mmCIF file of C-alpha atoms in Angstrom:
data_model
loop_
_atom_site.group_PDB
_atom_site.id
_atom_site.type_symbol
_atom_site.label_atom_id
_atom_site.label_comp_id
_atom_site.label_asym_id
_atom_site.label_seq_id
_atom_site.Cartn_x
_atom_site.Cartn_y
_atom_site.Cartn_z
ATOM 1 C CA MET A 264 89.523 100.565 124.450
ATOM 2 C CA MET A 265 91.143 97.086 124.403
ATOM 3 C CA SER A 266 91.920 97.481 120.711
ATOM 4 C CA SER A 267 93.600 100.710 121.135
ATOM 5 C CA ILE A 268 95.742 98.892 124.143
ATOM 6 C CA GLY A 269 96.336 96.172 121.582
ATOM 7 C CA LEU A 270 97.190 98.628 118.707
ATOM 8 C CA GLY A 271 99.771 100.418 121.220
ATOM 9 C CA VAL A 272 101.508 97.115 121.964
ATOM 10 C CA VAL A 273 101.860 96.539 118.457
ATOM 11 C CA PHE A 274 102.999 100.122 117.576
ATOM 12 C CA ALA A 275 105.990 99.547 120.711
ATOM 13 C CA LEU A 276 106.572 96.335 119.701
ATOM 14 C CA GLY A 277 107.214 97.162 116.031
ATOM 15 C CA ILE A 278 109.332 100.451 116.621
ATOM 16 C CA ALA A 279 111.520 98.484 118.865
ATOM 17 C CA PHE A 280 112.121 95.738 116.485
ATOM 18 C CA THR A 281 112.731 98.062 113.527
ATOM 19 C CA THR A 282 115.116 100.539 115.709
ATOM 20 C CA PHE A 283 117.137 97.270 116.842
ATOM 21 C CA MET A 284 117.308 96.255 112.924
ATOM 22 C CA LEU A 285 118.448 99.807 112.067
ATOM 23 C CA MET A 286 121.178 99.760 114.686
ATOM 24 C CA ASP A 287 122.332 96.643 113.897
ATOM 25 C CA SER A 288 121.998 97.243 110.023
ATOM 26 C CA TRP A 289 122.990 100.977 109.303
ATOM 27 C CA GLY A 290 124.360 101.960 112.850
ATOM 28 C CA GLY A 291 125.233 105.335 114.015
ATOM 29 C CA ALA A 292 122.304 107.559 114.659
ATOM 30 C CA SER A 293 120.302 106.116 111.326
ATOM 31 C CA TRP A 294 117.596 104.649 113.400
ATOM 32 C CA VAL A 295 116.532 108.010 115.438
ATOM 33 C CA PHE A 296 114.745 109.676 112.473
ATOM 34 C CA GLY A 297 112.439 107.050 111.612
ATOM 35 C CA THR A 298 111.919 106.111 115.412
ATOM 36 C CA VAL A 299 110.796 109.550 115.953
ATOM 37 C CA VAL A 300 108.517 109.675 113.126
ATOM 38 C CA SER A 301 106.830 106.266 113.825
ATOM 39 C CA ILE A 302 106.098 107.465 117.575
ATOM 40 C CA ILE A 303 104.667 110.272 116.529
ATOM 41 C CA VAL A 304 102.379 109.052 113.985
ATOM 42 C CA GLY A 305 101.562 105.951 115.935
ATOM 43 C CA GLY A 306 100.806 108.245 118.649
ATOM 44 C CA LEU A 307 98.273 109.962 116.418
ATOM 45 C CA ALA A 308 96.829 106.901 115.410
ATOM 46 C CA LEU A 309 95.976 106.154 118.999
ATOM 47 C CA MET A 310 94.596 109.338 119.492
ATOM 48 C CA ARG A 311 92.485 109.255 116.520
ATOM 49 C CA GLU A 312 89.108 108.992 118.405
ATOM 50 C CA ARG A 313 89.364 112.201 119.822
ATOM 51 C CA ARG A 314 89.544 114.552 116.796
ATOM 52 C CA LYS A 315 89.594 112.426 113.660
ATOM 53 C CA LEU A 316 90.295 115.074 111.137
ATOM 54 C CA PRO A 317 92.840 117.059 112.824
ATOM 55 C CA THR A 318 94.760 113.523 113.740
ATOM 56 C CA ALA A 319 94.359 111.936 110.139
ATOM 57 C CA ALA A 320 95.564 115.292 108.619
ATOM 58 C CA ALA A 321 98.718 115.861 111.188
ATOM 59 C CA GLY A 322 99.974 111.789 110.169
ATOM 60 C CA LEU A 323 99.559 112.515 106.833
ATOM 61 C CA ALA A 324 101.570 115.569 106.789
ATOM 62 C CA VAL A 325 104.298 114.131 109.145
ATOM 63 C CA THR A 326 104.722 110.981 106.955
ATOM 64 C CA ALA A 327 104.767 113.324 103.873
ATOM 65 C CA VAL A 328 107.824 115.234 105.407
ATOM 66 C CA ALA A 329 109.309 112.133 106.571
ATOM 67 C CA VAL A 330 109.322 110.874 103.181
ATOM 68 C CA VAL A 331 110.599 113.872 101.672
ATOM 69 C CA VAL A 332 113.339 114.240 104.138
ATOM 70 C CA SER A 333 114.438 110.434 103.521
ATOM 71 C CA LEU A 334 114.383 111.089 99.829
ATOM 72 C CA ALA A 335 116.572 114.127 99.929
ATOM 73 C CA ALA A 336 118.810 112.385 102.420
ATOM 74 C CA GLY A 337 119.291 109.667 99.782
ATOM 75 C CA ASP A 338 121.087 106.836 101.286
ATOM 76 C CA ASP A 339 122.221 108.537 104.510
ATOM 77 C CA LEU A 340 118.768 107.558 105.993
ATOM 78 C CA PRO A 341 116.764 104.520 105.702
ATOM 79 C CA GLN A 342 113.605 105.249 103.488
ATOM 80 C CA GLU A 343 110.287 106.200 104.940
ATOM 81 C CA PRO A 344 107.745 105.400 105.987
ATOM 82 C CA ALA A 345 108.869 102.615 108.241
ATOM 83 C CA PRO A 346 106.542 99.937 108.752
ATOM 84 C CA VAL A 347 105.189 100.962 112.005
ATOM 85 C CA THR A 348 104.531 104.424 110.434
ATOM 86 C CA ALA A 349 102.700 103.053 107.182
ATOM 87 C CA LEU A 350 100.616 101.051 109.808
ATOM 88 C CA ALA A 351 99.794 103.908 111.737
ATOM 89 C CA MET A 352 98.739 105.678 108.493
ATOM 90 C CA ALA A 353 96.668 102.828 107.296
ATOM 91 C CA VAL A 354 94.904 102.974 110.945
ATOM 92 C CA LEU A 355 94.567 107.019 110.472
ATOM 93 C CA VAL A 356 93.468 106.634 106.916
ATOM 94 C CA GLY A 357 90.882 104.054 107.421
ATOM 95 C CA SER A 358 89.410 105.449 110.278
ATOM 96 C CA ALA A 359 88.968 108.370 108.680
ATOM 97 C CA ILE A 360 87.291 107.179 105.792
ATOM 98 C CA ARG A 361 85.024 105.380 107.818
ATOM 99 C CA THR A 362 83.626 108.076 109.813
ATOM 100 C CA LEU A 363 84.453 111.659 108.150
ATOM 101 C CA PRO A 364 82.133 113.374 105.933
ATOM 102 C CA VAL A 365 82.396 112.243 102.432
ATOM 103 C CA GLY A 366 84.477 115.565 101.539
ATOM 104 C CA GLN A 367 86.842 115.123 104.489
ATOM 105 C CA ALA A 368 87.245 111.458 103.944
ATOM 106 C CA ALA A 369 88.190 111.805 100.088
ATOM 107 C CA GLY A 370 90.727 114.434 100.993
ATOM 108 C CA ILE A 371 92.435 112.146 103.486
ATOM 109 C CA ALA A 372 92.335 109.441 100.978
ATOM 110 C CA ALA A 373 93.965 111.309 98.464
ATOM 111 C CA GLY A 374 96.498 112.493 100.725
ATOM 112 C CA SER A 375 97.275 109.029 101.522
ATOM 113 C CA VAL A 376 97.405 108.212 98.030
ATOM 114 C CA VAL A 377 99.981 111.130 97.108
ATOM 115 C CA VAL A 378 102.158 110.292 99.931
ATOM 116 C CA THR A 379 102.395 106.617 98.617
ATOM 117 C CA GLY A 380 103.363 107.859 95.224
ATOM 118 C CA VAL A 381 105.940 110.145 96.451
ATOM 119 C CA THR A 382 107.293 107.159 98.280
ATOM 120 C CA TRP A 383 107.550 105.251 94.810
ATOM 121 C CA ALA A 384 110.324 107.774 93.933
ATOM 122 C CA HIS A 385 112.629 105.328 95.672
ATOM 123 C CA GLY A 386 111.965 102.771 93.309
ATOM 124 C CA TRP A 387 110.769 99.061 93.899
ATOM 125 C CA THR A 388 111.602 98.354 97.499
ATOM 126 C CA GLY A 389 110.252 96.424 100.422
ATOM 127 C CA VAL A 390 109.165 99.554 102.161
ATOM 128 C CA THR A 391 107.455 100.931 99.064
ATOM 129 C CA ASN A 392 105.600 97.775 98.759
ATOM 130 C CA LEU A 393 104.270 97.655 102.377
ATOM 131 C CA ALA A 394 103.272 101.382 102.410
ATOM 132 C CA THR A 395 101.365 100.614 99.002
ATOM 133 C CA MET A 396 99.738 97.625 100.854
ATOM 134 C CA ALA A 397 98.801 99.579 103.779
ATOM 135 C CA THR A 398 97.500 102.197 102.062
ATOM 136 C CA VAL A 399 95.179 100.134 99.629
ATOM 137 C CA ALA A 400 94.065 98.313 102.924
ATOM 138 C CA ALA A 401 93.309 101.643 104.279
ATOM 139 C CA LEU A 402 90.903 102.775 101.393
ATOM 140 C CA VAL A 403 89.553 99.300 101.037
ATOM 141 C CA MET A 404 88.523 98.883 104.677
ATOM 142 C CA GLY A 405 87.529 102.646 105.576
ATOM 143 C CA SER A 406 85.324 102.320 102.351
ATOM 144 C CA THR A 407 83.861 98.619 103.193
ATOM 145 C CA LEU A 408 83.317 99.984 106.959
ATOM 146 C CA ARG A 409 82.125 103.198 105.868
ATOM 147 C CA GLY A 410 79.445 101.334 103.598
ATOM 148 C CA LEU A 411 78.209 98.386 106.305
ATOM 149 C CA ASP A 412 77.613 101.151 108.746
ATOM 150 C CA ARG A 413 75.682 103.289 106.526
ATOM 151 C CA LYS A 414 73.549 100.321 105.558
ATOM 152 C CA GLN A 415 73.039 99.209 109.592
ATOM 153 C CA ARG A 416 71.709 102.771 109.938
ATOM 154 C CA ALA A 417 69.569 102.445 107.021
ATOM 155 C CA ASN A 418 68.022 99.241 108.229
ATOM 156 C CA SER A 419 67.814 100.124 112.132
ATOM 157 C CA PRO A 420 64.331 101.626 113.323
ATOM 158 C CA THR A 421 64.691 105.047 113.977
ATOM 159 C CA GLN A 422 61.240 105.240 115.243
ATOM 160 C CA GLY A 423 58.822 102.785 117.278
ATOM 161 C CA SER A 424 55.991 101.036 115.823
ATOM 162 C CA TRP A 425 52.918 99.435 116.945
ATOM 163 C CA ALA A 426 54.996 96.193 117.299
ATOM 164 C CA ASN A 427 57.795 97.868 118.746
ATOM 165 C CA PRO A 428 57.258 101.149 120.572
ATOM 166 C CA PRO A 429 60.073 103.559 121.231
ATOM 167 C CA GLN A 430 61.433 102.625 124.732
ATOM 168 C CA SER A 431 61.414 105.795 127.018
#
């Protein structure tokens, strides 16, 4: 619960900061699209515990659409995924890899790599680098935590023994 509150605060502050910076630099309504995308994907990341696969898939879909729209708009819109969107995607992907069955986790991981790859169509930018680092972190941390969870389950006693009888 506290980690979700903390994550929500980080998302809110990040969205507010990014919105302010876009208003200041791009002007006009250029900030609206990225802000809406960040709010949606951030909200999905905060709801990830309820339904892992649908929230991760929806986050991937929203981010993919945002990336394609920002590519199609060219210089009329800031590049996507915005920093908060990239962070939220990393949370969704890492959580999905950690907890979903292998096939579903692999599908989400592959989808995140594809979305990040499409981001590179903009070329070498700070947004591209940030999205790539977030994706790599999600893949590494999700896989590492999945392995640690499996190792912990394998080492925990599931049945009692004469020295450690099951508690009723």
